C-alpha positions as MATLAB code, in Angstrom:
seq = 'XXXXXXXXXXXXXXXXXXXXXXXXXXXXXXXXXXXXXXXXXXXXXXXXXXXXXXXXXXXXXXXXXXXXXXXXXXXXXXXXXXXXXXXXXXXXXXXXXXXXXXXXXXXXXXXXXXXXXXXXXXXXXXXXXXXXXXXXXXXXXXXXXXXXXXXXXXXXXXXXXXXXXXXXXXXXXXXXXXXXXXXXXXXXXXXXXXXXXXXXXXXXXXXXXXXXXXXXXXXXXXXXXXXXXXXXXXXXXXXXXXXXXXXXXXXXXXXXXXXXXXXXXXXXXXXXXXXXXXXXXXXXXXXXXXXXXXXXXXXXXXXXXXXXXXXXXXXXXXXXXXXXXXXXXXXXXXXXXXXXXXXXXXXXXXXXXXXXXXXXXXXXXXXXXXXXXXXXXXXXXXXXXXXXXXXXXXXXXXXXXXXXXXXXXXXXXXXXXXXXXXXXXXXXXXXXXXXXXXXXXXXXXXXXXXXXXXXXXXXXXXXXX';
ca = [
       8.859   17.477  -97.765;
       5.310   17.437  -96.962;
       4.243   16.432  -93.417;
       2.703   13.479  -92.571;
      -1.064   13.351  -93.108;
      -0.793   10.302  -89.924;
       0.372   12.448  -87.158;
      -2.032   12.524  -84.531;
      -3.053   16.317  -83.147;
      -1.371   16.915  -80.096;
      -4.167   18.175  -78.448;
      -7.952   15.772  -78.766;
     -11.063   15.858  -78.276;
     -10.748   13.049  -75.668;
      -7.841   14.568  -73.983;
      -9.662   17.760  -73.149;
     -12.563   15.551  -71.837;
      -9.868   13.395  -69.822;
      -8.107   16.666  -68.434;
     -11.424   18.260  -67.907;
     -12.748   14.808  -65.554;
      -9.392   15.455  -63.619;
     -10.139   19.281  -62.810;
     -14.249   17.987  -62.323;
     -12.531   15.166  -59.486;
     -10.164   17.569  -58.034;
     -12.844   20.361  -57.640;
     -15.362   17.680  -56.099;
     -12.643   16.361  -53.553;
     -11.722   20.166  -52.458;
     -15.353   20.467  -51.720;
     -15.967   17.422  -49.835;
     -13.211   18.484  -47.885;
     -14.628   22.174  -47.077;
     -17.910   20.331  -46.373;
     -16.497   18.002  -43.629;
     -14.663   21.085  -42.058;
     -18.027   22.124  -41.372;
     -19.326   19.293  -40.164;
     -16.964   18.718  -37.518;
     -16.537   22.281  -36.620;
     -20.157   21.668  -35.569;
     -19.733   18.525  -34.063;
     -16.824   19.915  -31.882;
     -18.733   23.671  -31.481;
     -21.831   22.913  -30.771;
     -22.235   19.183  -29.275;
     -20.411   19.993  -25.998;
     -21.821   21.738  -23.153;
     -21.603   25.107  -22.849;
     -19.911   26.161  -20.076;
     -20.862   29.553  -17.782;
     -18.212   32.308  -18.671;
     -16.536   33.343  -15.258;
     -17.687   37.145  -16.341;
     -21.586   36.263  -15.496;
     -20.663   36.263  -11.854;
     -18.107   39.003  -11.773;
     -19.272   42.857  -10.176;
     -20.352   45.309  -13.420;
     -17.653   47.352  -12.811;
     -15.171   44.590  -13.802;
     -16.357   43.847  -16.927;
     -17.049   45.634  -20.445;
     -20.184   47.078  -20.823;
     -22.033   46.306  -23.836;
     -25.065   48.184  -25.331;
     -27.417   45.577  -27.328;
     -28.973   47.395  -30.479;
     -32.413   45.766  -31.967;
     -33.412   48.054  -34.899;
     -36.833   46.997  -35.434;
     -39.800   47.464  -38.171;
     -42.919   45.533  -38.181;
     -44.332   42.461  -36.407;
     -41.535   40.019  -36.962;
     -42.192   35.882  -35.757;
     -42.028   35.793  -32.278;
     -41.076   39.055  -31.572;
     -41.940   39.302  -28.328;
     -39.711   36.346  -27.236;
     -36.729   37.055  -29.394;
     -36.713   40.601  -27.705;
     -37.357   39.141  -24.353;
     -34.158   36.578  -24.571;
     -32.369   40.008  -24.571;
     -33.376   41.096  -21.052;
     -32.265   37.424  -19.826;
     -28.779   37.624  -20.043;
     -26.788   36.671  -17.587;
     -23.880   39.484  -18.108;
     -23.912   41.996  -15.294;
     -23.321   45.065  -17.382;
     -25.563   45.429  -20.428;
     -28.336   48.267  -21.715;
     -31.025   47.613  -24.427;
     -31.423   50.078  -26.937;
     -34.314   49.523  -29.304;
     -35.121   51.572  -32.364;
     -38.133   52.083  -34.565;
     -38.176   54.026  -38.023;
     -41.298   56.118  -36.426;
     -44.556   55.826  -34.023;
     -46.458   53.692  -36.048;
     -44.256   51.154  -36.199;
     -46.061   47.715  -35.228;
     -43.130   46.748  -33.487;
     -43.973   49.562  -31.198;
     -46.681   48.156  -28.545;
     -44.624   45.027  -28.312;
     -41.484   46.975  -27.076;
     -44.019   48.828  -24.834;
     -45.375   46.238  -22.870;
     -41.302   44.618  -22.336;
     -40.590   47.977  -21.139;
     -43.691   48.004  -18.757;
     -42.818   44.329  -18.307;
     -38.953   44.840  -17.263;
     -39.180   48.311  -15.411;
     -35.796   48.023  -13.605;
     -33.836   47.062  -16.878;
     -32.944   50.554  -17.515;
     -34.236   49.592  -21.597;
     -34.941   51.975  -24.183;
     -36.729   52.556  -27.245;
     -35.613   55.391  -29.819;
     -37.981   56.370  -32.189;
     -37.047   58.052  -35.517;
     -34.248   57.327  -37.885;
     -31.811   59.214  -39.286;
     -31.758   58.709  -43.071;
     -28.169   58.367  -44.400;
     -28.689   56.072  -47.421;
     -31.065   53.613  -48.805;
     -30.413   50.648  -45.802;
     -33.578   51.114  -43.522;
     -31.918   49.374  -41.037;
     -28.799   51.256  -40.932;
     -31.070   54.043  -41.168;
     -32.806   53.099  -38.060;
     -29.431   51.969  -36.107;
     -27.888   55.398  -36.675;
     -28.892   57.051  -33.314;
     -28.390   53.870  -30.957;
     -25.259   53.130  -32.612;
     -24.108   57.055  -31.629;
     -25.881   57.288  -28.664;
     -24.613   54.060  -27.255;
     -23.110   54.257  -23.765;
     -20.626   51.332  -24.495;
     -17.941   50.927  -27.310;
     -18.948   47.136  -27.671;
     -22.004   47.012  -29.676;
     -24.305   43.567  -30.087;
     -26.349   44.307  -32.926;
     -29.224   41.596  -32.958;
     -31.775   41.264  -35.600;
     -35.392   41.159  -34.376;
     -36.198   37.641  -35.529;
     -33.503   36.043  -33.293;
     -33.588   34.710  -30.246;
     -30.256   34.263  -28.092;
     -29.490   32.067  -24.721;
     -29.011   33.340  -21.421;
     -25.352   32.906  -21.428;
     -24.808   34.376  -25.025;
     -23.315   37.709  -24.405;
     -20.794   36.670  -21.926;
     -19.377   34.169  -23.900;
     -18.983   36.212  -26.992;
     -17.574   38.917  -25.169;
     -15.049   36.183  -23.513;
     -14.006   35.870  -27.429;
     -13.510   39.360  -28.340;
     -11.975   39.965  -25.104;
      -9.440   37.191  -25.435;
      -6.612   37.237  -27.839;
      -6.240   33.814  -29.872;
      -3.214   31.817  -30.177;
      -2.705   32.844  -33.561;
      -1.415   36.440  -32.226;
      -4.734   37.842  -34.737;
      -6.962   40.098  -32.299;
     -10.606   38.996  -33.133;
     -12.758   42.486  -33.623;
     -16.222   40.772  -33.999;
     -18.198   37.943  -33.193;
     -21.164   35.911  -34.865;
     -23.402   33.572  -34.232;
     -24.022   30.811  -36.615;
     -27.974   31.138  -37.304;
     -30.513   28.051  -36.879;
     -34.156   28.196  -38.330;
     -37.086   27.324  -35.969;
     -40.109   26.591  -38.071;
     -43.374   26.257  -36.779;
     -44.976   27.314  -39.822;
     -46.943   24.730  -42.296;
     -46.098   26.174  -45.359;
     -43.736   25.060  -48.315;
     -41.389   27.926  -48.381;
     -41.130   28.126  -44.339;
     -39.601   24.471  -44.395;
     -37.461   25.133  -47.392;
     -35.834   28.231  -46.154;
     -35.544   26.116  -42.756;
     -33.863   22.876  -44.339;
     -31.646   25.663  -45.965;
     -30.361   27.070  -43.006;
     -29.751   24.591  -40.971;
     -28.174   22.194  -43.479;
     -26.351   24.027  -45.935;
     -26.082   27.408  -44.938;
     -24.982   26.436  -41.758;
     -22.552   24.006  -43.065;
     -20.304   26.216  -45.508;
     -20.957   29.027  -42.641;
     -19.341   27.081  -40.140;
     -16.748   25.708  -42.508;
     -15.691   28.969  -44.364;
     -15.232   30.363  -40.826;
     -12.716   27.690  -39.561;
     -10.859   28.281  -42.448;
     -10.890   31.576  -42.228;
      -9.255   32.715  -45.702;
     -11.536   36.006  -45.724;
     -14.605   37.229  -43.947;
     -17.669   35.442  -44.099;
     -20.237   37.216  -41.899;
     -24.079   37.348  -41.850;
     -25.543   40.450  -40.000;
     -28.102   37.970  -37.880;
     -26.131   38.607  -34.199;
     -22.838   40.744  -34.276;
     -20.771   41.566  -31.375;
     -17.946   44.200  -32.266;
     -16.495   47.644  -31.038;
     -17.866   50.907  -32.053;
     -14.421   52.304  -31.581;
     -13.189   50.016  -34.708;
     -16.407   50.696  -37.459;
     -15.516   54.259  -36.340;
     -12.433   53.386  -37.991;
     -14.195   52.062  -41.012;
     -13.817   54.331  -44.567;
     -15.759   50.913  -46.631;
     -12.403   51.525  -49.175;
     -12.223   47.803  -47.889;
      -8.111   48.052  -48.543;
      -5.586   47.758  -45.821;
      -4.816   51.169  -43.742;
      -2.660   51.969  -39.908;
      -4.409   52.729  -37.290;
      -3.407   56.132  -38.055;
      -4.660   56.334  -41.722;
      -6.192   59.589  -42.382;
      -8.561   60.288  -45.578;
      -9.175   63.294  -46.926;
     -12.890   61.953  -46.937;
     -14.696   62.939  -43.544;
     -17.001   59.842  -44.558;
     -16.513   56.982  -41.825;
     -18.059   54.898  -39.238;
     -21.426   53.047  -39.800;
     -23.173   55.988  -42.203;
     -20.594   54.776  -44.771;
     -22.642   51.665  -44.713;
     -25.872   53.171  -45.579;
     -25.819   52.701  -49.324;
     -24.909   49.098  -49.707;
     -27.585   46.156  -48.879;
     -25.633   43.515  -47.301;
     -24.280   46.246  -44.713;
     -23.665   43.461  -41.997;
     -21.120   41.582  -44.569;
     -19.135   45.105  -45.654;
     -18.208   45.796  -42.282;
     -17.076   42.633  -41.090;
     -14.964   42.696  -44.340;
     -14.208   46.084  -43.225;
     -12.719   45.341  -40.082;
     -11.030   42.177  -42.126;
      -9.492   44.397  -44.517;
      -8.714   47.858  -43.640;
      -8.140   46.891  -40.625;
      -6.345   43.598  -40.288;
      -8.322   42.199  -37.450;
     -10.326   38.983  -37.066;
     -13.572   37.495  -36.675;
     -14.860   34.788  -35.101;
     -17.726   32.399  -34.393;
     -19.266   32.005  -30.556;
     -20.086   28.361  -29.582;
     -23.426   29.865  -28.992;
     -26.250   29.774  -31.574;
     -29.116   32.285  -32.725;
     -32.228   31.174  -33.279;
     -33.486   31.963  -36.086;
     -37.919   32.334  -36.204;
     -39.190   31.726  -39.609;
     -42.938   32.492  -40.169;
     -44.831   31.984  -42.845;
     -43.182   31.954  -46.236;
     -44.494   30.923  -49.634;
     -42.346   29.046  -52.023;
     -42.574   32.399  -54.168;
     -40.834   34.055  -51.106;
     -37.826   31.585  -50.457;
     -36.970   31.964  -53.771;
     -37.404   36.015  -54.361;
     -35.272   35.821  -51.015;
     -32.443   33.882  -52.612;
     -32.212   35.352  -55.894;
     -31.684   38.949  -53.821;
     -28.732   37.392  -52.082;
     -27.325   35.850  -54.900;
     -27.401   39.187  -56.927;
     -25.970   40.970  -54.153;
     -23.547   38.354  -54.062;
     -22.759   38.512  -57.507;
     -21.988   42.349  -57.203;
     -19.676   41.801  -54.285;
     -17.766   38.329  -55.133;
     -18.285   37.369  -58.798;
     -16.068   34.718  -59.017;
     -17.624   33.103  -55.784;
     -20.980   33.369  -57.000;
     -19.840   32.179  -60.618;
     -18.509   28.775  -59.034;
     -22.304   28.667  -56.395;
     -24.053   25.766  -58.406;
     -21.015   23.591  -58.644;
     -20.879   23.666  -55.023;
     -24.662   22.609  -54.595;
     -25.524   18.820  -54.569;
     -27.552   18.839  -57.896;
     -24.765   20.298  -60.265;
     -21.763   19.002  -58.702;
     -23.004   15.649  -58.704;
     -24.016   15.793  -62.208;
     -20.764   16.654  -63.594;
     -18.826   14.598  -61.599;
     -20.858   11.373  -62.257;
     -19.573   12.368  -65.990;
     -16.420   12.509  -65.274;
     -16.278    9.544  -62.785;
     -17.881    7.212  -65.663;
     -14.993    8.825  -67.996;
     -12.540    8.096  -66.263;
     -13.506    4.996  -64.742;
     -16.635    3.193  -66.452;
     -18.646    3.494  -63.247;
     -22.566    3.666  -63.589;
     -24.119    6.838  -63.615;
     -27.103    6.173  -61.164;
     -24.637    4.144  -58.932;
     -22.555    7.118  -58.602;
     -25.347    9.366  -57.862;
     -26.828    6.926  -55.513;
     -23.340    7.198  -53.719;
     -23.242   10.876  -53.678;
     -27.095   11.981  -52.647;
     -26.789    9.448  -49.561;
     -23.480   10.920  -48.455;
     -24.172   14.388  -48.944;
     -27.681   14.187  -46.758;
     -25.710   12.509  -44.146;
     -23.195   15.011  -43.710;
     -26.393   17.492  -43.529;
     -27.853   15.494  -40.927;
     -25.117   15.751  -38.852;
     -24.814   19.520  -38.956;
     -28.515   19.769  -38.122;
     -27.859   17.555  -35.072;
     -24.881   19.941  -34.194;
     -26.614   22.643  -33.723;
     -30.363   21.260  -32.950;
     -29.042   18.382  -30.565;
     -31.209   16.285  -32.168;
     -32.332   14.489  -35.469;
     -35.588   16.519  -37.064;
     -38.417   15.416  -35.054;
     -40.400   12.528  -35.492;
     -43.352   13.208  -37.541;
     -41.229   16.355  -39.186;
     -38.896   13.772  -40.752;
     -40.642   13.609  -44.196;
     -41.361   17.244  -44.721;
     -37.801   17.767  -43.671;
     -36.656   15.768  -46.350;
     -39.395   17.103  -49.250;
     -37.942   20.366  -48.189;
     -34.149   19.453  -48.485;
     -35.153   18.058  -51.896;
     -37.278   20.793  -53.356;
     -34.400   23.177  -52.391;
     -31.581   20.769  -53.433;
     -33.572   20.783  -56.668;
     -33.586   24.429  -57.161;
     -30.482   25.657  -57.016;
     -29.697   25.503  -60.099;
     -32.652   27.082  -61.767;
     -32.832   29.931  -58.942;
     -29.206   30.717  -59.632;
     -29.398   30.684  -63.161;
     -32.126   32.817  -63.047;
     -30.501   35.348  -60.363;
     -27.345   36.070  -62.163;
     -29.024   37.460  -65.252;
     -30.376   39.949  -63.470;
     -29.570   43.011  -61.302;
     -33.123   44.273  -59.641;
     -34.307   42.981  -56.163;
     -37.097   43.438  -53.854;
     -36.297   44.455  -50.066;
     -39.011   44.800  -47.054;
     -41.623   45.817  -50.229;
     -39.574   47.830  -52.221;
     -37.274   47.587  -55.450;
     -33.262   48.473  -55.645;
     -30.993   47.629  -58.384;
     -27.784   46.189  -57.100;
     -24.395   48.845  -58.335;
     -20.840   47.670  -58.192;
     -19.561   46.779  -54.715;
     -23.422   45.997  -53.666;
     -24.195   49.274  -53.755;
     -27.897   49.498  -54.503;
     -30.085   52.204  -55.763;
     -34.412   52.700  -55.680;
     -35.993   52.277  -58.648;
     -39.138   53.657  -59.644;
     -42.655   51.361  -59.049;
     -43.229   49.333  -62.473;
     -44.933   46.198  -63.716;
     -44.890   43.038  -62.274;
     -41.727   41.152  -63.181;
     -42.042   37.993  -65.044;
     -40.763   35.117  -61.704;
     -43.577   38.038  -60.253;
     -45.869   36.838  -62.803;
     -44.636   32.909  -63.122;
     -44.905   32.480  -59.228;
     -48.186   34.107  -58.411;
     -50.064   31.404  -57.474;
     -47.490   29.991  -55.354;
     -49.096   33.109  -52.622;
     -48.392   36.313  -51.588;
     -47.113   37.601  -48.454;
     -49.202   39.883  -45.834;
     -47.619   41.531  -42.338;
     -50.131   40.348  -39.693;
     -51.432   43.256  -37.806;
     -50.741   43.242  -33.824;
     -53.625   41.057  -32.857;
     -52.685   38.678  -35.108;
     -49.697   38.210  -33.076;
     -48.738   34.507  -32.284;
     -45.705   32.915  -30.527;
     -43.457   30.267  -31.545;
     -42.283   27.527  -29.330;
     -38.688   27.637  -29.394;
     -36.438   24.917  -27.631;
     -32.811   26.579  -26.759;
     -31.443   22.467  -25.921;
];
């Protein structure tokens, strides 16, 4: 008997596009949900006073003592303020180490006159790294981090500032066991751009930070399904890193390799250092990390358009070498992308108008940004900032999708001046000087970056409200 030529396929074209729609809707409510996590994480983080911690007050003797390491190179924004903020803390037992690659350093003089400035503080500066792979600043933290006279370390990069009341608090955290019964083994600080700069790519990489970045930072953190940690202000044991083989796979306490390879040299080959040793401490080592209620403030000079996006398409390909399928999935968790699809899907499953949908989504979405940025700034962006701010948020919102594409095809990135090419694991290797690349050659005229020489030297003003 022959079959019948009628019978309908059991799988059609229009039943992939309705099952696809579903998987689109699902995927954009998971995300909406991830994005309000962060927004009132921040809302309940960062809106409420912060009290004194109880340690601030308390004889040195009865508390931890914590050795602050600033690796330094060059004449970073506002350097001399973000490495003042250190000296202000209100913990009573703290040293400053600070650390230059050599004597020529710019950053030099400026760490010179705090010393001369702060006589009693008991500060240092070391000067000459010890090279153990191709991470300058690992490089340069190498001696602090072993010369240290406290197991708690506070790494701090040199372009943040902290409050007063910082380090006690996040040492109240690591100090504290949670509820969950999980010992926490470092703690961050959620980073928030002040701009002061006029140009394009300085207010970009600021309505960046402190709308997205900080919103899937914070969110990804209260969910806490794996580490998630940016190398801006870290407070964790030495004692633990020590620990540390970078195998990133479970071990006891009393794992033993045949490798003598451990502690923070291990780190020296990869780029994203900061985020392989908090996964570190995640992984091989079962502990926890988590986020103060205090913020670091982030200084952001000036920065061409060409810059903010060199900058992300680094982290994206070191991303991409780390977490594939993470970075795979980036675009359709940006504004742009997501929206697109799922206004498809939306008017195929339910008729409604495209630009209505859109309309919808854009308006929601930059609300939910606003209200991270007044989290964490304690205020709406400033009156006569407001429509910058929002060129800014646009022009990045709008290039997401062309940086990424444009990232993952790749494997080469530029780092303080120099070329790598990313490995597995985000490993990176140097690579010899050659021609310009071709976004090298496309974004030329956007402008170049220069280091300004010491007596260029300008401060920012930066509110800590």
């Amino acid at each position: 008997m022959e079959p019948n030529s009628d019978q309908s396929p059991l799988v059609t074209p229009s039943a992939v596009c309705h099952f696809l729609s579903i998987v689109c809707l699902g995927w954009y409510a998971i995300h909406w949900f991830i994005q309000l996590v962060g927004a009132f994480t921040a809302r309940r983080r960062y809106r409420s006073p912060r009290p004194r911690s109880p340690s601030s007050s308390e004889p040195p003797e009865s508390v931890p003592g914590v050795s602050i390491l600033r690796p330094l190179k060059g004449l970073d924004t506002n350097l001399f303020e973000n490495l003042e903020s250190t000296f202000h803390q209100e913990y009573p037992n703290f040293e400053i180490i600070f650390s230059v690659a050599n004597e020529y350093d710019q950053a030099l003089p400026v760490v010179q006159a705090l010393l001369e400035k702060y006589p009693h503080s008991g500060a240092r500066v070391i000067v000459g790294e010890e090279v153990v792979g191709v991470n300058p600043k690992v490089n340069n933290l190498i001696r602090p981090y072993r010369e240290a006279k406290h197991d708690i370390l506070w790494v701090l990069d040199s372009n943040i500032t902290v409050s007063p009341g910082a380090l006690a608090r996040a040492v109240d955290i690591l100090t504290t066991t949670p509820k969950s019964g999980k010992e926490i083994a470092l703690v961050h600080h959620v980073p928030f751009a002040t701009v002061d700069a006029h140009t394009l790519g300085a207010k970009v990489e600021g309505a960046f930070l402190n709308t997205t970045h900080a919103k899937m930072y914070i969110a990804l953190n209260a969910l806490a399904l794996d580490s998630c940690v940016m190398g801006k202000s870290n407070l964790y044991h030495r004692s633990d890193v020590d620990r540390l083989d970078g195998s990133l796979k479970p071990h006891p306490a009393d794992f033993t390799s045949s490798s003598t390879e451990r502690g923070l040299k291990v780190f020296g080959k990869y780029m994203a250092e900061d985020n392989i040793i908090a996964s570190g401490i995640w992984h091989e080592l079962g502990l926890r990390h988590d986020l103060s209620y205090d913020i670091a403030y982030n200084a952001i000079g000036d920065m061409s358009l060409k810059d903010y996006i060199l900058r992300r398409v680094r982290w994206i390909r070191v991303r991409k070498h780390m977490v594939l399928s993470a970075t795979i999935l980036e675009p359709w968790t940006e504004s742009v992308a997501l929206g697109a699809v799922t206004a498809l899907s939306v008017h195929s499953l339910f008729g409604t108008s495209y630009s209505l949908f859109l309309a919808c989504h854009f308006f929601a979405w930059i609300l939910v940004d606003l209200d991270v940025y007044r989290s964490l700034a304690g205020h709406f962006p400033q009156r006569g900032f407001r429509t910058s701010f929002f060129i800014a948020w646009a022009i990045r919102e709008s290039l997401t999708f062309p940086i990424w594409l444009y990232a993952v095809v790749g494997s080469q990135v530029t780092w303080r001046g120099k070329k790598y090419r990313m490995l597995r694991n985000g490993e990176v290797v140097p690579v010899k000087p050659s021609a310009v690349s071709g976004l090298d050659s496309i974004l030329t005229w956007l402008g170049i970056r220069s280091r300004k020489s010491i007596d260029q030297y300008e401060p920012l003003p930066i509110s800590h409200s």
